Every structure is written in C-alpha cells, then in structure tokens.
C-alpha cells in the first residue's frame, strides 16, 4: 500500500471505486453495531456478578463503626468504603466522602453549588459574578462540557497534548479572573487515553488563577490499566497543598467501570475547607448514600486495593483484546496510507482517532448509513463543535470481538472513502 | 388527679416535690434513650430483610423493557418501578421519575434548580429575582426548612390546623409574587400526623400565586397507616390541572419507611412541562439511578400495591404498639391535668405535643439531663424558633417498647415539672 499523498489521481480514483464496492457490500448486510459509548460489556459485568451474593438476609451486617447500614445516616459514608478509596486514590481517608452510584452526579452537584452558592464561604456565587468561564481540554468528555454548558458557563477549549492540556495556553487563560475552573481526566484521559505528566500536574497546582478557581479532577480511570505498562499521575491535592493553593483541587472517581456501571459507588475527595463547604450542602441535601451498596463493595474487595487490582487485571484480560482488534486493524489498514493518527493508550476506555481534517462528519455519516454507530462527531468538543472536523472517539469495550472486527473494518473503509473524496474534490 | 388550674399553691408545691423525687430517681439510672428522629426500628428493618435475597448472581435480571440493570442508562427508572409508584401515589406512570435512595435529595435538587435556573423555561431563577420567600406550615419538617434556609429563601411560618395549613392565611400570603412556594406533607403530616382535607387541597390548587410558585408535595407517609382508620387525601396534581394551574405541584415520596431507610427508592411526579424541565437538568446530572435496587423492590412487591399494603400492615403491627405506649401514658398521666395537648394520628411517624406555653425548652432540657433525647425544641419551626416554646415532636418508632415506656414516663414528669415551675413562678 502506498501513501495517498503519493498516489496519482488515477490510483486514487481506482482505490475509491474498490472501497466503494466493499462499502456497498456492507450496506446490504443490515448491520447494527455500536462503538459510541464507553460502556462495559456484558462479559465485564459477569466478572463482578458474584458481588450480588455478598449481602443477603443471613449476612453479618456489622460495620467497623457499628452503624446500621439499613437505616438512615452517615453522610460521609462507611469508614471502610472511605478507606478503600483512600487506597485507590492515594488520598488520606479524612479527605474522602462516598456518594451514590454516580461520580458525574457528585461533579454536577459540586459545580451547581459553586454556581449558586459560591465555591467557598468567602466567594460570590458564579451566577452572581456573571460571565464565568471554564477551561475544557479538548478533545474531552462530553458530559463534563454538558454540565458547564447547562450552568451557562462559557466553555473555552484548550488543546490536549500527549502530556495533558497545553499548559502554556492554560496558564495564560487561567489568569483571567472570570475563568473559574477546568475539567481534567488526568489518567487515560477521555478520549485520548493519555495521562498528565508530572510537569503538567505541578504547573496546574502552581499557576496563577482566581482564588475561586477549581480543578474538577475526574480520576475516572485511576486503576484502569490495560497493558503491562501503566501510567503514574501525581496527586493534585498534594501538589496544590505544596504550591500554597490547597483549595484548588476537587477529586472524583467511582467503581462504575470496576464493578457495575449503574450500581457502583462514587467518591469525592478534597481538602478540609472545600470538604466543609461541600458537606454543608450535602447535609441539607441527603441523609446519606446507600450504605448497603458500600458494604457490598468493601466485602467484595475484602483485601482492599490488592483485591481491586486483581479484579482490574481480570477486566483488562477482557478489555485488552477489544482494544487490540481496533488498533491492529488501524495499523494494517490505515497506517501505510498516512491519512490519520490515533492514540495507543496504556489504559482507560477510549482510542482517540484524528481523521483527515474536514472529514470526521462524513466518516460518521458513512458509518451510520451502514449501521455502525460512532460517538457523535464534535461530542468531544465544547458546544459539540470540533473546529477541525477531525476527531472521533472510539469506544471498543461494549461490542463483542466479532462485532468490533466488522465495525472497525467499516470504519476504516469510511475513513479512507472520506479522505479520497476530500483529496479528489480539491 | 385534679387539673393544675384547680389546685391550690400548696397542692401544686406538694405535686412538684413528688415529681422532683421521681425525677431524681430516674437521674440515678444513667438512662440513654432517644425519641428524637423518625427512624424505623430494627424490628421494622427485619420485616424487609428478605428483600436482600431477591437479587443474586443466579437471578433472572431481565426487565420488561429488556434493559441491562447492571449497566448505565434509563434516566426515568425502570417502567415496572414507575408503575409501582403510579399505583402507590395514584398518579399516571408517565408523570413519574425514579430517583436514588432519598426523596429529600430529589427535593433539594429540584429546589436548587428553581433557585439557580428558574422553575421553568419562562421564569427567572429565584436567585436572580431576589428576596424570594417560602411558606412553611408549622410545626413542620425541619429538613424541609433546612433546604429553603440553605438557599437563602425567607421562611414564612403558617399555622397548621387539623385539616392542614390555615388556608385563609396561605391564600393571603401566596398573593405576594415573591412567595415562590410551599412545603406540604399532605398525609399524616410531620409532625402533627394530621391530613389535609379535600377543601385544603382544592384551595391550594386554586389560589392566586406567582406563576412560578411551586408546592413541594412531600407524600412521605402516603401508605403509612397505623390504625384501622386511614385518611384519604386528594391528588394535588389532578386538582391543579382542574384548577388551570397544572404546573403548581411537584410530588415526592419514597420507600424509606417501607423497606430500608438508607436503601429504598425515591420518586418524583409532575406534569409534563415540569417533568421536561426537571429531566433537562437530570440529563446533565446523572446517567440514571441504581436500577438493581429498583428491580429488587419491584420483585419484592411482585403483586404491586397489594403486596405493598400487606407489607405496610405488617409494619403497622410493629409500629402501632409504640404509638400506643406513648398515647396511653399521655392519656393516663397528662390528660387529667389539662396542661397540654397532643395529636392522635391515624398514621405516619409522629405525635405532636403542645406543652404549656413557654415550657418546651425546659422540658427538653429536663429530659436531656436525665438521659432522654427528644427532637430539639423549635426544630419543627422555621429557623428553629418556636414562637410559643411549646411544640415537641415525639418519634415513637425507634426505641424498644420497654425503652419507650421509661422515656415517656420521664417525658411526662418533665412536662409536669416544667408546668409547675411556670405556674408557681407566676
């Protein structure tokens, strides 16, 4: 195979006809495949299914602090659940609060609090300050952007690099006192799969910002290694403390992609001042999250982090082949053509693919017409608009390996067709 | 026994000495009893314990709409869970959204939305309008008042009557366009245990209010009958629709006092416009509540309302004796003295006691010194201030019958001592 840039117009036209024929063949197969969302597969769920047996009517329900898990109470969560996340996140247990089944919910509630009540006793609510802005490393997580957009914040995209957001740009933008915060997925970022370097974390901790600037540190993939290699990311809470900005970071994580996506437990971690402010709200909001589910998790992972890691290894055994199908197909069918690039992460849930500029929407539509659903183009950008129309988020976990092989083949054909259309029309 | 008002000063002094001696005896017993919170007892929890066996690794997890309960998704909740609450509340299923384990959380989130984003597309957020007020039937539920206070709303107490809040006063106050809503516990109200009459509900539906006025209709005790008799309350959603104010009411309920206080399921019901507005927020806030717990509930109550009612009868068999201990003791030890009044509800979780004016704090302190914890005096009033210092909320469910007998005896002694002190000092 030759690079497209080295082909003559005739070669390109012939290549397009060949691909169109293969595409038409797939069109006749009534495919219905989905690579759109970062959902664990049924096989992954099965790997945790015995957690459903942990608590039953004959279980000893006694907790370390002798709390009645069936009754009301315990705003911060069971101490044993807090300790489990303390190990997972590498954050002291006193900084940790357990939530319900969704870390997104904890983020939304926290940002809503900042918006309506301020990000601390000393600060005016963002709604009162008006014109507040939020930094959005892009490509990034659409549901993050969705929260900020809902709150009417101005979303400012910041380019991602292999070591995290472009810190020169971040530092410049963060000086604006109307910039109130930033979304970060520091490890195996959604969707690039890349992790923040130590320098990035230190610069985030040190940079000049408004005093009520907050980093939403969504450590969703903190233990989600896929390969022998695994990335290490510095603890932002710690770095912020060292840098004299102890209130800057609020951490989030969950077991949604460890146990069950719909019935895991979520967590928030913050320094004392932020935590007091957050608990002041939570104290009015709820009497406490579901403690039975907390107990279910800590009993299932009875040896703490050690058990969690063994479980994640089991999951990696299921997920890695999915990534490999996509990556090896890309390697074979796209690499020699030199028309696009993609990431090859050590963990997480996504591969980020950059097609030829101006073709991502066309690729999406070609796939869709053929029965292959991809993440909406632009979803990884603030306001759903990818300025280069090139980025696609590939989520390999949910489809079966067979489905994935077909879907990836369709995707590769679509990427090549769209590129050829573009080159030939120019 | 004579009424205190008919006793001579000598008789009163002798009575006081007798009671003081009995009080001192209790003081020596190192009691530690709690009648403070409306918590189900361990015996009540045991009555639902088999629900923990409903879902295990061998369960058929298939739902009516073939959703994967372990995975993400389903913002409104399982259709079978929505149908269960449709039966319980008498509200069409399409108006119902299932939440997590806490209806308080759903109320907080809804009020926060009204505050920060407005109570509908057409209305300015309450924070922007400024100076917003909320009507608080009093005595009422401290956690309701806590939410409104957190949001900086001005809390306006409205006297409760045996048929609900005093509607002459409510109608007058609701005309103020800054009055944005009202808390109601329509059935077996917290803490009076009384229920709203048909006339009250109709007047609430019809009265003149600001267009963004919302009734927080917390039907926490909708199926919580204790006696053969049970109260019937009109459906406010329906009445508001008939009265041409379809957006006025938002309903809340939960199974916190049906199954497990900490791990039940909560619900919100509203007409289409309100629901669309609420779902627009929820769609950014979460990917959906815990569906395993929803399935656990609908499988446990496999025959719907019929099974729920049978379960509530079982719970009534546990709770009613608790109420009877308190009520019969009051009847014997307080009734003849004519110094206080209390409610005798057909259901719910509380007895509301009105001591002699100006003595409730003293009663509370006498009990506390003796090791008997009661709900903080004033907690049932906005800002924690009972203008008459007379109301006490008695929560009989949690202590054992033996503990309750002692606690109630201590309480009666304290009520009498405080009244005698008051009479003798005048």
PDB file of N, CA and C in Angstrom, chain B residues 146-186:
ATOM      1  N   UNK B 146     -34.699  23.331  56.321  1.00  0.00           N
ATOM      2  CA  UNK B 146     -33.241  23.393  56.148  1.00  0.00           C
ATOM      3  C   UNK B 146     -32.841  23.673  54.700  1.00  0.00           C
ATOM      4  N   UNK B 147     -33.563  23.062  53.760  1.00  0.00           N
ATOM      5  CA  UNK B 147     -33.242  23.291  52.341  1.00  0.00           C
ATOM      6  C   UNK B 147     -33.509  24.756  51.984  1.00  0.00           C
ATOM      7  N   UNK B 148     -34.688  25.242  52.341  1.00  0.00           N
ATOM      8  CA  UNK B 148     -35.072  26.614  51.972  1.00  0.00           C
ATOM      9  C   UNK B 148     -34.131  27.621  52.626  1.00  0.00           C
ATOM     10  N   UNK B 149     -33.751  27.317  53.851  1.00  0.00           N
ATOM     11  CA  UNK B 149     -32.841  28.215  54.563  1.00  0.00           C
ATOM     12  C   UNK B 149     -31.476  28.225  53.888  1.00  0.00           C
ATOM     13  N   UNK B 150     -31.011  27.037  53.483  1.00  0.00           N
ATOM     14  CA  UNK B 150     -29.721  26.935  52.787  1.00  0.00           C
ATOM     15  C   UNK B 150     -29.717  27.800  51.531  1.00  0.00           C
ATOM     16  N   UNK B 151     -30.859  27.827  50.845  1.00  0.00           N
ATOM     17  CA  UNK B 151     -30.953  28.600  49.598  1.00  0.00           C
ATOM     18  C   UNK B 151     -31.198  30.087  49.856  1.00  0.00           C
ATOM     19  N   UNK B 152     -31.251  30.455  51.128  1.00  0.00           N
ATOM     20  CA  UNK B 152     -31.417  31.871  51.449  1.00  0.00           C
ATOM     21  C   UNK B 152     -32.822  32.393  51.202  1.00  0.00           C
ATOM     22  N   UNK B 153     -33.803  31.484  51.088  1.00  0.00           N
ATOM     23  CA  UNK B 153     -35.192  31.932  50.948  1.00  0.00           C
ATOM     24  C   UNK B 153     -35.679  32.418  52.309  1.00  0.00           C
ATOM     25  N   UNK B 154     -36.613  33.354  52.281  1.00  0.00           N
ATOM     26  CA  UNK B 154     -37.205  33.790  53.551  1.00  0.00           C
ATOM     27  C   UNK B 154     -38.309  32.807  53.926  1.00  0.00           C
ATOM     28  N   UNK B 155     -38.198  32.223  55.112  1.00  0.00           N
ATOM     29  CA  UNK B 155     -39.159  31.203  55.542  1.00  0.00           C
ATOM     30  C   UNK B 155     -40.312  31.872  56.296  1.00  0.00           C
ATOM     31  N   UNK B 156     -41.530  31.634  55.829  1.00  0.00           N
ATOM     32  CA  UNK B 156     -42.690  32.231  56.497  1.00  0.00           C
ATOM     33  C   UNK B 156     -43.533  31.133  57.119  1.00  0.00           C
ATOM     34  N   UNK B 157     -43.613  31.108  58.464  1.00  0.00           N
ATOM     35  CA  UNK B 157     -44.428  30.059  59.092  1.00  0.00           C
ATOM     36  C   UNK B 157     -45.923  30.298  58.865  1.00  0.00           C
ATOM     37  N   UNK B 158     -46.649  29.211  58.682  1.00  0.00           N
ATOM     38  CA  UNK B 158     -48.111  29.273  58.570  1.00  0.00           C
ATOM     39  C   UNK B 158     -48.656  28.261  59.568  1.00  0.00           C
ATOM     40  N   UNK B 159     -49.607  28.645  60.396  1.00  0.00           N
ATOM     41  CA  UNK B 159     -50.089  27.692  61.407  1.00  0.00           C
ATOM     42  C   UNK B 159     -50.757  26.465  60.789  1.00  0.00           C
ATOM     43  N   UNK B 160     -50.482  25.309  61.364  1.00  0.00           N
ATOM     44  CA  UNK B 160     -51.164  24.077  60.967  1.00  0.00           C
ATOM     45  C   UNK B 160     -52.492  23.998  61.729  1.00  0.00           C
ATOM     46  N   UNK B 161     -53.483  23.392  61.080  1.00  0.00           N
ATOM     47  CA  UNK B 161     -54.755  23.097  61.736  1.00  0.00           C
ATOM     48  C   UNK B 161     -55.007  21.601  61.520  1.00  0.00           C
ATOM     49  N   UNK B 162     -56.030  21.041  62.131  1.00  0.00           N
ATOM     50  CA  UNK B 162     -56.302  19.603  61.923  1.00  0.00           C
ATOM     51  C   UNK B 162     -56.637  19.254  60.472  1.00  0.00           C
ATOM     52  N   UNK B 163     -56.931  20.258  59.621  1.00  0.00           N
ATOM     53  CA  UNK B 163     -57.236  19.962  58.215  1.00  0.00           C
ATOM     54  C   UNK B 163     -56.143  20.461  57.268  1.00  0.00           C
ATOM     55  N   UNK B 164     -54.964  20.729  57.834  1.00  0.00           N
ATOM     56  CA  UNK B 164     -53.862  21.229  57.003  1.00  0.00           C
ATOM     57  C   UNK B 164     -53.522  22.664  57.383  1.00  0.00           C
ATOM     58  N   UNK B 165     -52.645  23.304  56.597  1.00  0.00           N
ATOM     59  CA  UNK B 165     -52.267  24.683  56.925  1.00  0.00           C
ATOM     60  C   UNK B 165     -53.499  25.602  56.897  1.00  0.00           C
ATOM     61  N   UNK B 166     -53.467  26.638  57.694  1.00  0.00           N
ATOM     62  CA  UNK B 166     -54.577  27.601  57.747  1.00  0.00           C
ATOM     63  C   UNK B 166     -54.690  28.284  56.377  1.00  0.00           C
ATOM     64  N   UNK B 167     -55.698  27.896  55.611  1.00  0.00           N
ATOM     65  CA  UNK B 167     -55.754  28.314  54.202  1.00  0.00           C
ATOM     66  C   UNK B 167     -56.108  29.788  54.030  1.00  0.00           C
ATOM     67  N   UNK B 168     -56.788  30.381  55.003  1.00  0.00           N
ATOM     68  CA  UNK B 168     -57.059  31.828  54.896  1.00  0.00           C
ATOM     69  C   UNK B 168     -55.726  32.576  54.872  1.00  0.00           C
ATOM     70  N   UNK B 169     -54.839  32.160  55.744  1.00  0.00           N
ATOM     71  CA  UNK B 169     -53.523  32.809  55.817  1.00  0.00           C
ATOM     72  C   UNK B 169     -52.694  32.482  54.571  1.00  0.00           C
ATOM     73  N   UNK B 170     -52.720  31.203  54.169  1.00  0.00           N
ATOM     74  CA  UNK B 170     -51.940  30.788  52.988  1.00  0.00           C
ATOM     75  C   UNK B 170     -52.372  31.592  51.766  1.00  0.00           C
ATOM     76  N   UNK B 171     -53.684  31.684  51.552  1.00  0.00           N
ATOM     77  CA  UNK B 171     -54.183  32.398  50.361  1.00  0.00           C
ATOM     78  C   UNK B 171     -53.740  33.852  50.358  1.00  0.00           C
ATOM     79  N   UNK B 172     -53.734  34.449  51.527  1.00  0.00           N
ATOM     80  CA  UNK B 172     -53.339  35.851  51.628  1.00  0.00           C
ATOM     81  C   UNK B 172     -51.836  36.000  51.311  1.00  0.00           C
ATOM     82  N   UNK B 173     -51.034  35.157  51.933  1.00  0.00           N
ATOM     83  CA  UNK B 173     -49.580  35.241  51.742  1.00  0.00           C
ATOM     84  C   UNK B 173     -49.164  34.882  50.312  1.00  0.00           C
ATOM     85  N   UNK B 174     -49.865  33.914  49.712  1.00  0.00           N
ATOM     86  CA  UNK B 174     -49.446  33.408  48.394  1.00  0.00           C
ATOM     87  C   UNK B 174     -49.628  34.446  47.292  1.00  0.00           C
ATOM     88  N   UNK B 175     -50.415  35.471  47.573  1.00  0.00           N
ATOM     89  CA  UNK B 175     -50.615  36.532  46.560  1.00  0.00           C
ATOM     90  C   UNK B 175     -49.338  37.322  46.308  1.00  0.00           C
ATOM     91  N   UNK B 176     -48.474  37.367  47.297  1.00  0.00           N
ATOM     92  CA  UNK B 176     -47.203  38.087  47.172  1.00  0.00           C
ATOM     93  C   UNK B 176     -46.365  37.418  46.072  1.00  0.00           C
ATOM     94  N   UNK B 177     -46.048  38.120  44.998  1.00  0.00           N
ATOM     95  CA  UNK B 177     -45.298  37.470  43.906  1.00  0.00           C
ATOM     96  C   UNK B 177     -43.905  36.997  44.306  1.00  0.00           C
ATOM     97  N   UNK B 178     -43.405  37.448  45.448  1.00  0.00           N
ATOM     98  CA  UNK B 178     -42.107  36.964  45.925  1.00  0.00           C
ATOM     99  C   UNK B 178     -42.231  35.620  46.646  1.00  0.00           C
ATOM    100  N   UNK B 179     -43.462  35.234  46.971  1.00  0.00           N
ATOM    101  CA  UNK B 179     -43.660  33.915  47.595  1.00  0.00           C
ATOM    102  C   UNK B 179     -43.636  32.870  46.487  1.00  0.00           C
ATOM    103  N   UNK B 180     -42.631  32.002  46.521  1.00  0.00           N
ATOM    104  CA  UNK B 180     -42.359  31.104  45.396  1.00  0.00           C
ATOM    105  C   UNK B 180     -42.804  29.675  45.620  1.00  0.00           C
ATOM    106  N   UNK B 181     -43.303  29.389  46.811  1.00  0.00           N
ATOM    107  CA  UNK B 181     -43.727  28.022  47.007  1.00  0.00           C
ATOM    108  C   UNK B 181     -44.007  27.709  48.451  1.00  0.00           C
ATOM    109  N   UNK B 182     -44.206  26.419  48.694  1.00  0.00           N
ATOM    110  CA  UNK B 182     -44.708  25.981  49.999  1.00  0.00           C
ATOM    111  C   UNK B 182     -44.385  24.506  50.178  1.00  0.00           C
ATOM    112  N   UNK B 183     -44.016  24.153  51.393  1.00  0.00           N
ATOM    113  CA  UNK B 183     -43.806  22.739  51.727  1.00  0.00           C
ATOM    114  C   UNK B 183     -45.106  22.150  52.264  1.00  0.00           C
ATOM    115  N   UNK B 184     -45.471  20.979  51.795  1.00  0.00           N
ATOM    116  CA  UNK B 184     -46.636  20.290  52.342  1.00  0.00           C
ATOM    117  C   UNK B 184     -46.316  18.815  52.549  1.00  0.00           C
ATOM    118  N   UNK B 185     -46.689  18.289  53.715  1.00  0.00           N
ATOM    119  CA  UNK B 185     -46.718  16.841  53.936  1.00  0.00           C
ATOM    120  C   UNK B 185     -48.204  16.531  54.110  1.00  0.00           C
ATOM    121  N   UNK B 186     -48.865  16.165  53.001  1.00  0.00           N
ATOM    122  CA  UNK B 186     -50.329  16.196  52.989  1.00  0.00           C
ATOM    123  C   UNK B 186     -50.997  15.110  53.825  1.00  0.00           C
TER     124      UNK B 186
END
